[in-house]
PDB file of C-alpha atoms in Angstrom:
ATOM      1  CA  MET A  22      17.974 -19.450  -2.699  1.00  0.00           C
ATOM      2  CA  LEU A  23      19.500 -16.501  -4.542  1.00  0.00           C
ATOM      3  CA  TRP A  24      22.974 -17.624  -3.485  1.00  0.00           C
ATOM      4  CA  GLN A  25      22.276 -21.069  -4.959  1.00  0.00           C
ATOM      5  CA  PHE A  26      21.115 -19.394  -8.157  1.00  0.00           C
ATOM      6  CA  VAL A  27      24.308 -17.304  -8.379  1.00  0.00           C
ATOM      7  CA  CYS A  28      26.459 -20.365  -7.783  1.00  0.00           C
ATOM      8  CA  LEU A  29      24.441 -22.292 -10.356  1.00  0.00           C
ATOM      9  CA  ARG A  30      25.013 -19.527 -12.907  1.00  0.00           C
ATOM     10  CA  LYS A  31      28.766 -19.635 -12.268  1.00  0.00           C
ATOM     11  CA  GLY A  32      28.783 -23.412 -12.732  1.00  0.00           C
ATOM     12  CA  LYS A  33      30.170 -24.201  -9.292  1.00  0.00           C
ATOM     13  CA  GLN A  34      27.570 -26.864  -8.512  1.00  0.00           C
ATOM     14  CA  THR A  35      26.404 -29.863 -10.458  1.00  0.00           C
ATOM     15  CA  ARG A  36      23.073 -29.623 -12.215  1.00  0.00           C
ATOM     16  CA  SER A  37      20.421 -31.688 -10.490  1.00  0.00           C
ATOM     17  CA  LEU A  38      16.679 -31.610  -9.965  1.00  0.00           C
ATOM     18  CA  LYS A  39      17.184 -29.466  -6.835  1.00  0.00           C
ATOM     19  CA  HIS A  40      19.098 -26.851  -8.815  1.00  0.00           C
ATOM     20  CA  LEU A  41      16.568 -26.889 -11.623  1.00  0.00           C
ATOM     21  CA  SER A  42      13.771 -26.204  -9.140  1.00  0.00           C
ATOM     22  CA  THR A  43      15.808 -23.327  -7.654  1.00  0.00           C
ATOM     23  CA  LYS A  44      16.297 -21.842 -11.109  1.00  0.00           C
ATOM     24  CA  VAL A  45      12.592 -22.145 -11.945  1.00  0.00           C
ATOM     25  CA  PHE A  46      11.636 -20.608  -8.591  1.00  0.00           C
ATOM     26  CA  VAL A  47      13.979 -17.622  -9.075  1.00  0.00           C
ATOM     27  CA  VAL A  48      12.666 -17.010 -12.599  1.00  0.00           C
ATOM     28  CA  ALA A  49       9.072 -17.171 -11.282  1.00  0.00           C
ATOM     29  CA  ILE A  50       9.850 -14.640  -8.534  1.00  0.00           C
ATOM     30  CA  ILE A  51      11.551 -12.234 -10.937  1.00  0.00           C
ATOM     31  CA  THR A  52       8.635 -12.522 -13.380  1.00  0.00           C
ATOM     32  CA  SER A  53       6.099 -11.881 -10.601  1.00  0.00           C
ATOM     33  CA  PHE A  54       7.962  -8.709  -9.544  1.00  0.00           C
ATOM     34  CA  LEU A  55       7.787  -7.500 -13.131  1.00  0.00           C
ATOM     35  CA  PHE A  56       3.981  -7.720 -12.896  1.00  0.00           C
ATOM     36  CA  ILE A  57       3.467  -6.610  -9.283  1.00  0.00           C
ATOM     37  CA  PHE A  58       5.085  -3.163  -9.260  1.00  0.00           C
ATOM     38  CA  PRO A  59       3.525  -1.762 -12.459  1.00  0.00           C
ATOM     39  CA  GLY A  60       0.202  -3.368 -11.496  1.00  0.00           C
ATOM     40  CA  ARG A  61       0.172  -1.627  -8.116  1.00  0.00           C
ATOM     41  CA  HIS A  62       0.837   1.717  -9.781  1.00  0.00           C
ATOM     42  CA  ILE A  63      -1.923   1.177 -12.358  1.00  0.00           C
ATOM     43  CA  GLU A  64      -4.415   0.117  -9.667  1.00  0.00           C
ATOM     44  CA  ARG A  65      -3.574   3.112  -7.455  1.00  0.00           C
ATOM     45  CA  SER A  66      -3.941   5.604 -10.307  1.00  0.00           C
ATOM     46  CA  GLN A  67      -7.265   4.021 -11.290  1.00  0.00           C
ATOM     47  CA  LYS A  68      -8.599   4.395  -7.735  1.00  0.00           C
ATOM     48  CA  GLU A  69      -7.419   8.008  -7.603  1.00  0.00           C
ATOM     49  CA  ASN A  70      -9.186   8.763 -10.892  1.00  0.00           C
ATOM     50  CA  ILE A  71     -12.426   7.236  -9.573  1.00  0.00           C
ATOM     51  CA  ALA A  72     -12.160   9.312  -6.370  1.00  0.00           C
ATOM     52  CA  ARG A  73     -11.558  12.515  -8.355  1.00  0.00           C
ATOM     53  CA  ARG A  74     -14.564  11.794 -10.601  1.00  0.00           C
ATOM     54  CA  GLU A  75     -16.749  11.351  -7.507  1.00  0.00           C
ATOM     55  CA  GLY A  76     -15.672  14.759  -6.176  1.00  0.00           C
ATOM     56  CA  TYR A  77     -13.105  13.719  -3.547  1.00  0.00           C
ATOM     57  CA  GLN A  78      -9.909  15.666  -2.906  1.00  0.00           C
ATOM     58  CA  PRO A  79      -6.676  14.260  -1.454  1.00  0.00           C
ATOM     59  CA  CYS A  80      -5.593  15.404   1.987  1.00  0.00           C
ATOM     60  CA  PRO A  81      -1.891  15.915   2.651  1.00  0.00           C
ATOM     61  CA  PRO A  82      -0.447  12.543   3.738  1.00  0.00           C
ATOM     62  CA  PHE A  83      -0.035  12.010   7.473  1.00  0.00           C
ATOM     63  CA  THR A  84       1.785   9.425   9.558  1.00  0.00           C
ATOM     64  CA  LEU A  85       0.186   7.369  12.309  1.00  0.00           C
ATOM     65  CA  LEU A  86       1.646   7.680  15.800  1.00  0.00           C
ATOM     66  CA  ILE A  87       2.115   3.934  16.320  1.00  0.00           C
ATOM     67  CA  GLY A  88       4.170   3.290  13.196  1.00  0.00           C
ATOM     68  CA  SER A  89       5.722   4.703  10.114  1.00  0.00           C
ATOM     69  CA  ALA A  90       2.793   3.989   7.803  1.00  0.00           C
ATOM     70  CA  THR A  91       1.707   6.993   5.789  1.00  0.00           C
ATOM     71  CA  ILE A  92      -2.018   7.299   5.262  1.00  0.00           C
ATOM     72  CA  ASP A  93      -3.600   8.849   2.184  1.00  0.00           C
ATOM     73  CA  ALA A  94      -7.059  10.224   2.905  1.00  0.00           C
ATOM     74  CA  TRP A  95      -9.599  11.524   0.372  1.00  0.00           C
ATOM     75  CA  VAL A  96     -12.442  13.811   1.448  1.00  0.00           C
ATOM     76  CA  LYS A  97     -15.227  15.795  -0.192  1.00  0.00           C
ATOM     77  CA  ASP A  98     -14.889  18.634   2.337  1.00  0.00           C
ATOM     78  CA  PHE A  99     -11.228  19.724   2.394  1.00  0.00           C
ATOM     79  CA  SER A 100     -11.630  21.397   5.796  1.00  0.00           C
ATOM     80  CA  LEU A 101     -11.783  17.912   7.365  1.00  0.00           C
ATOM     81  CA  CYS A 102      -8.106  17.406   6.505  1.00  0.00           C
ATOM     82  CA  ASN A 103      -7.108  19.884   9.236  1.00  0.00           C
ATOM     83  CA  ASP A 104     -10.007  19.315  11.635  1.00  0.00           C
ATOM     84  CA  PRO A 105      -8.563  18.773  15.154  1.00  0.00           C
ATOM     85  CA  GLU A 106     -11.379  16.432  16.271  1.00  0.00           C
ATOM     86  CA  VAL A 107     -10.973  14.195  13.216  1.00  0.00           C
ATOM     87  CA  ASP A 108      -7.172  14.236  13.633  1.00  0.00           C
ATOM     88  CA  LYS A 109      -7.583  13.206  17.263  1.00  0.00           C
ATOM     89  CA  LEU A 110      -9.804  10.268  16.288  1.00  0.00           C
ATOM     90  CA  ALA A 111      -7.618   9.130  13.368  1.00  0.00           C
ATOM     91  CA  ARG A 112      -4.316   9.380  15.219  1.00  0.00           C
ATOM     92  CA  TYR A 113      -3.652   5.712  16.055  1.00  0.00           C
ATOM     93  CA  GLY A 114      -5.031   3.798  13.065  1.00  0.00           C
ATOM     94  CA  TYR A 115      -7.270   1.456  15.066  1.00  0.00           C
ATOM     95  CA  PRO A 116      -9.924  -0.497  13.118  1.00  0.00           C
ATOM     96  CA  GLY A 117     -12.870   1.233  14.840  1.00  0.00           C
ATOM     97  CA  GLU A 118     -11.753   4.777  14.036  1.00  0.00           C
ATOM     98  CA  PRO A 119     -13.560   5.170  10.663  1.00  0.00           C
ATOM     99  CA  ALA A 120     -16.872   4.354  12.360  1.00  0.00           C
ATOM    100  CA  GLN A 121     -16.179   6.908  15.092  1.00  0.00           C
ATOM    101  CA  ILE A 122     -15.318   9.561  12.493  1.00  0.00           C
ATOM    102  CA  ALA A 123     -18.498   8.776  10.541  1.00  0.00           C
ATOM    103  CA  LYS A 124     -20.528   9.101  13.758  1.00  0.00           C
ATOM    104  CA  LEU A 125     -18.870  12.461  14.547  1.00  0.00           C
ATOM    105  CA  LEU A 126     -19.638  13.777  11.052  1.00  0.00           C
ATOM    106  CA  ALA A 127     -23.235  12.515  11.223  1.00  0.00           C
ATOM    107  CA  ASN A 128     -23.683  14.362  14.537  1.00  0.00           C
ATOM    108  CA  ARG A 129     -22.321  17.558  12.973  1.00  0.00           C
ATOM    109  CA  GLU A 130     -24.665  17.308   9.979  1.00  0.00           C
ATOM    110  CA  SER A 131     -27.718  16.793  12.199  1.00  0.00           C
ATOM    111  CA  LYS A 132     -27.003  19.990  14.153  1.00  0.00           C
TER     112      LYS A 132
END
């Protein structure tokens, strides 16, 4: 699609309905990128401000063992960032891990 757009800009192909739709599609994609990247930054900073107002602190980012995704965690008790039991539970990024961590913390509070 981008190659067609470049060729269309250079005038190598005749202008037809197909080329017009390619041009409109490329302009729509470029416009959407202009909204997506600043919007993601604004949304992330808004969420961080809400977390800070509620008393949460950011943990140092860590990487899951099964991929290269970096996880940002926010906690009220900063000692949980380096807790070996919580690290062991949160190592793989499985969907059930937050519930297991909540159960572990509830058991600690009841003791």
